[in-house]
Coordinates of C-alpha atoms and ligand atoms in Angstrom, one line a residue:
M14 CA -166.6 34.2 -110.7
R15 CA -169.0 37.3 -112.2
Q16 CA -166.2 38.9 -114.1
R17 CA -165.7 42.9 -113.4
V18 CA -166.7 46.0 -116.2
L19 CA -165.9 49.4 -115.1
V20 CA -167.2 51.7 -118.2
A21 CA -165.7 55.6 -117.7
S22 CA -167.4 57.8 -119.6
N23 CA -168.6 61.5 -119.9
R24 CA -172.2 61.5 -120.3
G25 CA -173.4 58.4 -117.9
P26 CA -176.6 56.0 -118.3
V27 CA -179.2 58.3 -116.4
S28 CA -179.0 62.4 -115.8
F29 CA -181.1 63.9 -112.3
S30 CA -183.9 66.8 -112.1
L31 CA -184.2 68.4 -108.6
G32 CA -188.0 68.9 -108.5
A33 CA -189.4 71.5 -106.8
D34 CA -191.0 69.1 -103.4
G35 CA -186.7 68.8 -103.2
T36 CA -186.7 64.9 -104.3
L37 CA -184.7 63.6 -107.3
A38 CA -186.4 62.4 -110.0
G39 CA -184.0 60.0 -113.1
R40 CA -184.3 59.7 -116.4
R41 CA -181.7 57.7 -119.0
G42 CA -178.9 59.9 -120.8
G43 CA -179.3 60.9 -124.4
G44 CA -176.5 59.7 -127.3
G45 CA -175.6 56.9 -129.4
L46 CA -172.5 56.5 -126.9
I47 CA -175.5 55.8 -124.5
A48 CA -177.6 54.3 -126.1
G49 CA -174.7 51.8 -127.6
M50 CA -173.3 51.4 -123.5
T51 CA -176.6 50.6 -122.5
S52 CA -178.0 48.2 -125.1
G53 CA -174.4 46.3 -125.0
L54 CA -174.4 46.0 -121.6
A55 CA -177.9 44.4 -120.6
A56 CA -176.6 41.8 -123.2
V57 CA -173.7 41.1 -120.3
A58 CA -174.5 42.3 -117.7
A59 CA -175.8 38.4 -116.4
Q60 CA -172.5 37.2 -116.4
A61 CA -170.3 40.1 -115.2
E62 CA -170.6 42.7 -112.4
V63 CA -170.1 46.3 -114.4
T64 CA -169.6 49.2 -112.6
W65 CA -170.6 52.5 -115.0
I66 CA -168.0 56.1 -113.9
C67 CA -169.9 59.3 -115.6
A68 CA -169.7 62.9 -114.5
A69 CA -172.1 64.8 -112.5
L70 CA -173.2 67.3 -115.3
S71 CA -176.5 69.1 -113.6
D72 CA -177.3 70.4 -110.2
G73 CA -179.4 67.1 -109.5
D74 CA -176.4 65.4 -111.0
R75 CA -174.3 66.6 -108.1
I76 CA -176.2 65.8 -105.3
A77 CA -176.7 62.2 -106.4
A78 CA -173.0 61.9 -106.3
R79 CA -172.8 62.6 -103.0
S80 CA -175.6 59.9 -102.2
P81 CA -174.7 57.5 -104.2
R82 CA -177.0 55.1 -103.5
A83 CA -179.7 58.0 -105.0
A84 CA -177.2 57.6 -108.5
S85 CA -177.8 53.7 -108.5
A86 CA -181.2 52.8 -106.9
D87 CA -183.4 55.4 -109.1
G88 CA -180.5 55.8 -112.2
G89 CA -184.1 55.2 -115.0
D90 CA -182.8 51.9 -115.9
P91 CA -179.9 50.9 -115.9
G92 CA -180.5 47.7 -115.2
E93 CA -178.2 44.9 -113.7
V94 CA -174.9 49.0 -113.6
R95 CA -173.6 50.5 -110.7
V96 CA -173.4 54.1 -111.3
R97 CA -170.7 56.2 -109.9
M98 CA -171.1 59.7 -110.2
L99 CA -168.2 62.1 -109.9
D100 CA -168.6 65.5 -109.1
I101 CA -165.6 67.6 -111.0
P102 CA -165.4 71.3 -109.4
P103 CA -167.7 73.5 -111.9
E104 CA -164.7 75.3 -113.0
T105 CA -162.9 72.5 -113.8
F106 CA -165.8 70.6 -115.6
D107 CA -166.5 73.2 -117.5
R108 CA -162.8 73.5 -119.1
A109 CA -162.1 70.4 -119.7
Y110 CA -165.9 70.4 -121.3
N111 CA -166.8 72.9 -122.4
Q112 CA -163.5 74.0 -123.8
V113 CA -161.1 71.8 -124.2
A114 CA -163.5 68.5 -125.3
N115 CA -166.1 70.1 -126.9
S116 CA -164.2 73.8 -128.5
I117 CA -161.1 72.0 -129.2
L118 CA -161.2 68.3 -130.0
W119 CA -165.0 67.7 -131.2
F120 CA -163.4 70.6 -133.3
T121 CA -160.8 69.1 -134.7
H122 CA -162.1 65.4 -135.2
H123 CA -165.1 67.1 -137.0
L124 CA -162.5 69.6 -139.1
L125 CA -165.5 72.2 -137.3
F126 CA -162.3 75.5 -137.8
D127 CA -162.6 78.3 -139.4
T128 CA -159.2 78.2 -139.6
P129 CA -158.3 82.7 -140.1
N130 CA -159.3 82.5 -136.7
Q131 CA -160.3 79.9 -134.7
P132 CA -158.2 78.0 -132.9
R133 CA -155.8 80.3 -131.1
F134 CA -153.4 78.3 -128.6
G135 CA -152.5 80.7 -125.4
R136 CA -152.4 81.2 -122.3
E137 CA -155.6 80.3 -121.5
F138 CA -155.6 77.8 -123.3
R139 CA -152.8 76.2 -120.8
L140 CA -155.7 76.8 -118.5
D141 CA -157.9 74.9 -120.0
W142 CA -155.8 72.0 -120.4
E143 CA -154.3 71.8 -116.9
A144 CA -158.5 71.2 -115.8
Y145 CA -158.6 68.2 -118.7
L146 CA -155.4 66.6 -117.0
A147 CA -157.6 67.0 -113.9
Y148 CA -160.7 66.2 -115.3
N149 CA -159.3 62.4 -116.6
Q150 CA -157.2 62.7 -113.4
E151 CA -160.1 62.1 -111.8
F152 CA -162.4 59.5 -113.4
A153 CA -158.3 57.8 -114.1
D154 CA -158.2 58.0 -109.5
A155 CA -162.1 56.1 -109.7
L156 CA -161.4 53.6 -111.9
A157 CA -158.0 52.9 -110.7
H158 CA -160.5 53.0 -107.3
E159 CA -162.6 50.7 -107.9
A160 CA -160.7 48.1 -109.7
A161 CA -159.0 48.0 -106.3
A162 CA -162.0 47.8 -104.8
G163 CA -163.3 44.8 -105.4
P164 CA -162.9 40.9 -105.8
P165 CA -159.5 39.7 -107.6
G166 CA -159.7 39.1 -110.7
R167 CA -159.6 40.0 -114.3
I168 CA -161.0 43.1 -114.6
R169 CA -162.0 44.9 -118.1
V170 CA -162.5 48.5 -118.3
L171 CA -164.3 50.6 -120.9
V172 CA -163.4 53.7 -122.1
Q173 CA -165.0 56.1 -124.8
D174 CA -164.6 59.7 -126.0
Y175 CA -162.3 62.2 -126.5
H176 CA -163.1 63.6 -123.2
L177 CA -161.4 60.4 -121.1
S178 CA -158.1 60.4 -123.6
L179 CA -155.7 60.4 -120.9
V180 CA -157.3 58.2 -118.3
P181 CA -155.7 54.7 -120.2
R182 CA -152.3 56.2 -119.7
L183 CA -153.4 57.3 -116.1
L184 CA -154.3 54.5 -115.3
R185 CA -151.7 52.8 -115.2
E186 CA -149.2 54.9 -114.6
K187 CA -151.5 55.0 -110.9
L188 CA -151.6 51.1 -110.7
D189 CA -148.0 51.1 -112.1
G190 CA -147.3 48.0 -110.1
G191 CA -149.9 46.7 -109.1
G192 CA -153.9 46.6 -109.8
G193 CA -153.9 43.3 -111.0
D194 CA -155.1 42.1 -114.3
L195 CA -156.5 44.9 -115.8
G196 CA -157.5 44.8 -119.6
I197 CA -158.4 48.9 -120.7
A198 CA -160.1 49.8 -124.2
H199 CA -160.5 53.2 -125.3
F200 CA -163.2 53.8 -127.9
S201 CA -163.4 56.7 -129.8
H202 CA -167.3 57.4 -131.2
T203 CA -166.1 60.5 -133.0
P204 CA -164.3 60.9 -136.4
W205 CA -160.3 60.9 -136.0
A206 CA -159.3 64.0 -137.8
P207 CA -156.5 63.8 -140.5
A208 CA -153.3 64.1 -139.5
D209 CA -151.6 66.9 -141.4
Y210 CA -155.5 68.7 -139.3
Y211 CA -154.5 67.0 -135.9
R212 CA -151.3 68.7 -136.1
L213 CA -153.6 72.3 -135.2
L214 CA -152.7 71.0 -131.5
P215 CA -150.0 72.2 -129.8
R216 CA -147.7 69.9 -130.1
Q217 CA -147.3 68.6 -126.4
V218 CA -150.7 68.0 -126.4
G219 CA -151.4 66.3 -130.0
Q220 CA -148.3 64.1 -128.3
A221 CA -150.4 63.7 -125.0
L222 CA -153.5 62.5 -125.8
L223 CA -151.9 60.1 -128.6
D224 CA -149.6 59.0 -125.9
G225 CA -152.5 58.7 -123.2
I226 CA -154.7 56.3 -125.6
L227 CA -151.9 54.4 -127.1
A228 CA -151.6 53.1 -122.9
A229 CA -155.0 50.9 -123.6
D230 CA -154.3 47.1 -125.4
H231 CA -157.3 47.9 -126.6
V232 CA -158.8 51.0 -129.6
G233 CA -161.8 51.0 -131.4
F234 CA -163.2 53.2 -133.6
H235 CA -167.0 52.8 -135.7
A236 CA -165.3 53.4 -139.4
R237 CA -161.9 52.1 -141.2
C238 CA -161.1 55.3 -142.2
W239 CA -161.3 56.7 -138.7
A240 CA -158.9 54.2 -137.3
D241 CA -156.6 54.7 -140.3
A242 CA -156.3 58.0 -139.2
F243 CA -155.7 57.4 -135.8
L244 CA -153.0 54.8 -137.4
D245 CA -151.7 57.9 -139.2
C246 CA -151.6 60.8 -136.2
C247 CA -149.4 57.5 -134.4
E248 CA -147.7 58.4 -136.7
A249 CA -146.6 61.4 -138.1
I250 CA -147.1 62.8 -134.7
L251 CA -145.8 60.6 -132.3
G252 CA -143.4 58.4 -134.1
A253 CA -144.7 55.2 -133.2
Q254 CA -143.8 52.1 -135.5
V255 CA -147.3 51.2 -137.1
S256 CA -148.1 48.3 -138.3
R257 CA -151.6 47.8 -140.6
A258 CA -153.5 45.3 -141.3
G259 CA -155.5 44.3 -144.8
N260 CA -158.8 44.6 -144.6
G261 CA -162.0 43.0 -141.8
D262 CA -162.2 44.3 -137.9
A263 CA -158.8 44.7 -137.2
A264 CA -157.2 47.9 -138.2
G265 CA -153.6 48.1 -136.9
R266 CA -150.9 47.8 -134.2
V267 CA -149.0 50.4 -132.6
S268 CA -145.3 49.2 -130.7
H269 CA -145.4 52.3 -127.9
R270 CA -143.2 53.5 -125.2
G271 CA -143.4 49.1 -125.3
H272 CA -146.6 48.5 -124.7
V273 CA -148.2 47.2 -128.1
T274 CA -151.8 48.3 -128.7
G275 CA -154.4 47.0 -131.0
V276 CA -156.7 49.4 -133.6
A277 CA -159.9 47.8 -134.5
V278 CA -163.6 48.7 -135.9
H279 CA -166.3 48.2 -134.6
P280 CA -169.6 49.4 -136.6
L281 CA -172.7 50.1 -133.3
G282 CA -175.5 49.4 -135.0
V283 CA -179.1 49.2 -133.4
D284 CA -180.7 47.0 -131.2
V285 CA -183.9 46.0 -133.8
P286 CA -185.8 44.5 -131.1
A287 CA -186.1 46.7 -128.5
L288 CA -186.2 49.9 -131.2
R289 CA -189.5 48.4 -133.2
A290 CA -191.1 47.6 -129.6
R291 CA -190.6 51.7 -128.3
A292 CA -192.6 52.2 -131.5
Q293 CA -195.0 50.8 -130.2
A294 CA -196.1 52.1 -127.5
D295 CA -198.8 54.8 -126.9
D296 CA -196.8 57.5 -126.3
V297 CA -195.5 57.1 -130.1
R298 CA -198.0 56.0 -131.8
A299 CA -200.1 59.7 -130.8
H300 CA -197.3 61.2 -132.7
V301 CA -197.5 59.4 -135.7
G302 CA -201.3 59.4 -135.4
A303 CA -201.0 63.2 -135.1
L304 CA -198.1 63.7 -137.9
R305 CA -199.7 61.9 -140.7
R306 CA -202.9 63.6 -139.9
A307 CA -201.2 67.3 -140.8
A308 CA -199.2 65.7 -143.3
G309 CA -202.2 65.4 -145.0
G310 CA -200.8 62.8 -148.0
K311 CA -197.7 65.2 -148.5
K312 CA -194.4 62.9 -148.6
L313 CA -192.1 63.8 -146.0
I314 CA -188.6 64.1 -145.5
V315 CA -187.1 63.8 -142.3
R316 CA -184.2 65.4 -139.9
I317 CA -183.5 63.9 -136.6
D318 CA -179.8 65.9 -135.1
R319 CA -179.0 67.1 -132.3
T320 CA -177.9 71.1 -132.7
E321 CA -174.8 70.8 -133.4
L322 CA -172.0 72.3 -136.2
S323 CA -171.0 68.5 -137.5
K324 CA -174.5 67.5 -138.3
N325 CA -175.2 70.2 -140.6
I326 CA -178.1 71.2 -140.6
V327 CA -178.0 74.9 -142.0
R328 CA -177.2 73.6 -145.5
G329 CA -179.2 70.5 -145.2
L330 CA -181.7 73.7 -145.5
A331 CA -180.1 75.3 -148.0
A332 CA -180.3 72.1 -150.4
Y333 CA -184.3 71.9 -149.4
R334 CA -184.7 75.8 -150.3
E335 CA -182.8 74.8 -153.9
L336 CA -185.1 71.6 -154.2
L337 CA -188.7 73.7 -154.3
A338 CA -186.5 76.7 -156.5
T339 CA -185.3 74.4 -159.0
R340 CA -187.9 72.0 -158.8
P341 CA -191.4 73.2 -158.2
Q342 CA -193.6 70.0 -159.2
W343 CA -192.4 69.0 -156.0
H344 CA -194.6 72.5 -153.9
G345 CA -197.2 71.6 -152.6
Q346 CA -196.5 67.7 -152.0
V347 CA -194.0 68.0 -150.1
V348 CA -193.4 68.4 -146.4
H349 CA -189.8 68.7 -144.6
L350 CA -190.2 67.7 -141.0
A351 CA -186.8 69.0 -139.1
F352 CA -186.5 67.9 -135.4
A353 CA -183.7 68.9 -133.6
Y354 CA -183.1 68.5 -129.8
P355 CA -181.2 71.3 -127.6
S356 CA -177.4 70.3 -127.9
R357 CA -174.1 72.3 -125.9
S358 CA -176.2 76.2 -125.8
A359 CA -173.1 76.4 -123.5
L360 CA -170.5 77.4 -126.4
P361 CA -171.3 80.4 -128.3
Q362 CA -171.3 78.3 -131.3
Y363 CA -173.9 76.6 -130.8
R364 CA -176.2 79.2 -130.1
A365 CA -175.0 81.3 -132.6
Y366 CA -175.5 77.9 -135.6
T367 CA -179.0 77.6 -133.6
D368 CA -179.8 80.9 -134.5
Q369 CA -178.8 80.4 -138.3
M370 CA -180.6 77.5 -139.0
A371 CA -183.5 79.4 -137.2
L372 CA -183.1 82.0 -139.6
I373 CA -183.0 79.6 -143.2
A374 CA -185.9 78.4 -142.5
Q375 CA -188.1 81.1 -141.7
Q376 CA -186.9 82.6 -145.1
I377 CA -187.7 79.7 -147.1
T378 CA -190.8 79.4 -145.1
E379 CA -191.7 82.7 -146.0
E380 CA -190.2 82.0 -150.0
F381 CA -192.8 79.2 -150.2
R382 CA -195.8 78.8 -147.7
T383 CA -199.2 78.8 -149.7
P384 CA -202.5 79.3 -147.9
D385 CA -202.2 75.6 -148.1
W386 CA -199.5 74.6 -147.9
N387 CA -196.5 74.8 -145.1
P388 CA -193.1 73.3 -146.7
L389 CA -191.1 73.7 -143.2
V390 CA -191.2 72.2 -140.1
L391 CA -188.1 73.1 -137.8
E392 CA -188.4 72.5 -134.4
V393 CA -185.7 72.0 -131.9
K394 CA -186.9 70.5 -129.0
D395 CA -186.0 67.3 -127.3
D396 CA -189.3 64.9 -127.7
Y397 CA -187.9 61.7 -128.5
P398 CA -191.1 59.6 -129.1
R399 CA -192.5 62.5 -132.0
S400 CA -188.7 61.5 -133.2
L401 CA -189.1 57.6 -133.7
A402 CA -193.0 58.6 -135.5
A403 CA -190.8 60.8 -137.3
C404 CA -189.1 57.6 -138.7
A405 CA -191.6 55.5 -138.6
L406 CA -193.5 58.1 -141.5
A407 CA -190.1 59.4 -143.4
D408 CA -190.1 58.7 -147.2
V409 CA -186.8 60.8 -147.8
L410 CA -184.6 60.7 -144.1
L411 CA -181.7 63.4 -144.4
V412 CA -178.7 62.9 -142.6
N413 CA -176.1 65.1 -144.5
P414 CA -173.0 65.7 -141.1
I415 CA -169.4 67.3 -142.0
R416 CA -168.4 64.3 -140.3
D417 CA -170.1 62.1 -137.9
G418 CA -168.0 59.1 -136.6
M419 CA -171.0 56.7 -137.2
N420 CA -175.2 57.9 -137.4
L421 CA -177.9 56.1 -135.6
V422 CA -180.4 58.1 -137.5
A423 CA -179.3 56.9 -140.5
Q424 CA -179.9 52.9 -139.2
E425 CA -182.5 53.9 -136.9
G426 CA -184.7 55.1 -140.3
P427 CA -185.2 52.3 -141.8
V428 CA -185.5 49.8 -138.9
L429 CA -188.4 51.9 -138.2
S430 CA -189.8 53.5 -141.4
E431 CA -193.7 52.2 -142.1
R432 CA -193.2 52.3 -145.9
G433 CA -189.7 52.2 -146.7
C434 CA -187.9 55.6 -146.8
A435 CA -184.6 56.3 -148.8
L436 CA -181.8 57.8 -147.3
I437 CA -179.6 60.2 -148.2
L438 CA -176.6 59.8 -146.1
S439 CA -173.5 61.8 -145.9
R440 CA -169.7 60.2 -147.5
E441 CA -168.7 61.9 -144.2
A442 CA -170.2 59.5 -141.7
G443 CA -169.0 56.5 -140.0
A444 CA -172.4 54.9 -141.9
A445 CA -171.8 55.5 -144.6
A446 CA -169.0 52.5 -144.6
T447 CA -171.9 50.3 -143.6
L448 CA -174.7 51.2 -145.9
G449 CA -173.6 53.2 -148.8
D450 CA -174.4 50.6 -151.3
D451 CA -178.5 51.2 -150.4
A452 CA -178.2 54.9 -149.6
L453 CA -178.0 57.5 -152.0
L454 CA -174.2 59.0 -150.7
I455 CA -173.9 63.4 -151.0
N456 CA -170.8 65.3 -150.4
P457 CA -172.0 67.2 -147.6
Y458 CA -170.6 70.4 -148.7
D459 CA -172.7 70.1 -152.3
V460 CA -176.1 72.2 -151.7
S461 CA -177.3 71.6 -155.7
E462 CA -176.0 67.7 -155.3
T463 CA -177.9 67.5 -151.9
A464 CA -181.4 68.8 -152.9
E465 CA -180.0 66.4 -156.5
A466 CA -180.8 63.2 -153.8
M467 CA -183.8 65.7 -152.7
H468 CA -185.1 64.8 -155.9
Q469 CA -183.7 61.6 -156.9
A470 CA -185.4 59.8 -153.3
L471 CA -188.5 61.6 -154.0
A472 CA -189.6 60.6 -157.6
M473 CA -188.1 57.1 -157.1
P474 CA -190.4 54.1 -158.2
D475 CA -192.5 52.3 -153.9
A476 CA -190.2 49.3 -155.0
E477 CA -186.9 50.1 -155.3
R478 CA -187.4 52.4 -151.5
R479 CA -188.9 49.5 -150.0
R480 CA -185.5 47.2 -151.3
R481 CA -183.1 49.8 -150.2
S482 CA -185.2 50.8 -147.2
A483 CA -184.9 46.4 -146.4
A484 CA -181.8 46.7 -146.6
L485 CA -180.4 49.0 -145.4
A486 CA -182.4 47.8 -141.8
A487 CA -180.4 44.1 -142.8
T488 CA -177.3 46.3 -142.7
A489 CA -178.1 48.0 -139.4
A490 CA -179.5 44.9 -137.7
A491 CA -176.5 43.3 -138.3
W492 CA -174.0 44.9 -135.8
P493 CA -176.5 45.4 -132.3
P494 CA -174.7 47.0 -129.4
A495 CA -174.3 43.3 -127.9
R496 CA -172.0 42.7 -130.3
W497 CA -170.2 46.0 -131.0
L498 CA -170.0 45.7 -126.9
G499 CA -168.9 41.7 -127.1
D500 CA -166.6 41.6 -129.4
Q501 CA -164.3 44.6 -127.5
L502 CA -164.5 43.3 -124.5
A503 CA -163.4 39.8 -127.0
S504 CA -160.8 41.8 -128.4
L505 CA -159.2 42.4 -123.9
D506 CA -159.4 39.0 -123.4
G507 CA -157.8 38.1 -127.5
Ligands
F6P13 O1 -169.8 61.2 -130.6 C1 -169.7 62.1 -128.9 C2 -171.0 61.9 -128.5 O2 -170.6 61.3 -126.9 C3 -173.0 60.3 -128.9 O3 -172.9 59.8 -128.3 C4 -173.6 61.5 -128.5 O4 -174.8 62.1 -128.9 C5 -172.8 63.2 -128.5 O5 -171.5 63.0 -128.5 C6 -172.8 64.0 -126.7 O6 -172.4 64.9 -126.6 P1 -173.0 65.4 -125.5 O7 -172.5 64.1 -124.7 O8 -172.1 66.0 -125.3 O9 -174.1 66.3 -125.1

C-alpha cells in the first residue's frame, strides 16, 4: 500500500490568477518553504500519496478552492501532489495571517519590534487571536477529514511554520481516540525567539503556541540555535521537562502533558541539478547577457530578497554607501544590484520599509553617480529568471539578514555562480551554521563591518574566491530537499 503524506502550510505550491476571459491561470508559489517542500516531495511522490492543504490567498485561489479539480489539474507543476485550498473567510484570514502570524509571530521570532511602541496587546489583539485559532482549526479540520477519507494505514502529517502552531494540538483533539495511525511533524522555517523576547507575548498566547507545537511527535528547525531557543522556551514558559542532546541532528526531547516530542535540526540546502538546469533556460540566459552588457566589466555586488524588514536591505545599502565613501578606489569599478520582490504589502511597516529602501538608494545614486557610472540598481519586482542571472554573474553576494531561519539565496548564489562569488553572510542566518567557514561573516547591525567585508570580498584574489565559492556550493548540495524531507519522515517512523 502507498504511504500517505499530508502537508499543511499557509502558502501553497500553486497560486491562481483570474484572466480577463475568466479562466484561471496557475503559477508556482514562491519562497523557501515552497521550493524545499515541492522539491522534497518530488523525491517521495513515487512511494507516497501526497495531499497538500493550504489557504486560498488570492481571489483566483478562492475560485479554485470552490472547484477542487481546478486546484489540482491546472496547478502549475505540483507533480503527484493533490492540492486542497481552504477558502477561509477573508476577515478571519486577514486577522490570522496579517495580524497574528506576520505582525506578531514573525516579528517575535525575528526580533523586529520597536519595543517602546510595539507590540501592544489590547482588545483588538484578542479578536485577532480568536481568528488565528479559527484559522488553525480550519486546517486541523481539513487534515482530519483527509486522514479519515483515505484507506487505513500510517499517515504522516507535515505542518509548516508559525502560521499553524496550534494545528498539531487541534488535530490530536479532533482525532482523540480515533483517526488511525498518525505521525505529526511541525517544522519552523523561521528562527525561534530567545525566551526573554518570547515573553513579550501574552502569557496564555505564548503557552498555547508551544503547547500546540508540542502535540507533534517531531519538531524541526533549520539550525541548532533555533532548536535550542525553542527548548529554552519550553522550559521557561511552559515548565516542560526538557532533555538536551549533544551535537548532531537531534537537539533534544520535551515531555509535556504525557507526550514526548523529539526536537531536531534539518538544514535545507539546494537541489543543485534542478537549479542549474533552470539557470540554462533561455529566459535566464537572456538576462545574463543583458546584465553582463549593463555591467560593462565592472564588479557586481548582488543581493536578492523579498522586501522584508528582517532581510536588512536598508543597512545593506547604508554599508554600500559607506564603502563608496571610505574606499574611493572602487568608484567606477563596482555596481550594486539590489533586486527585491514585493512582499506583505498589506502591512504598513512593509510599505514604509520599501519607501526607506528607495530613499537611501536615491541618495546613493545622487551622491556618487557620474556620467559613465551608475553605482546602484535597486529594483522592486518579481523576476525569478533575472534573479538567477544576477546570481550567475555576482562577484560578491550580500546576505545580511537581522535573523533568518536558513536563507536559500546564500546557497543558491554559489551554486549558480559562473566565476565564483564571495559570500558576505550574516552570522544571524541559519545558513551561517553550515556555510560559515567559507563565507565572510558579519554582524548584521554593524554597517561599518559590512562595508569592510564588501571591500575584502571585492579585493579577494580570484583563486580564493573560486575556492570558497566551490566549497559553499558543495555544502549547499550536501543538504538537498529530498534529504531535508526524508529525514523528517524517517524521524516520524523512528
Ligand atoms: O520563512 C518562512 C516563509 O514561509 C518562507 O518560506 C518564505 O520565504 C516566506 O516565509 C514567505 O512569506 P509569505 O508567505 O508571507 O509571503
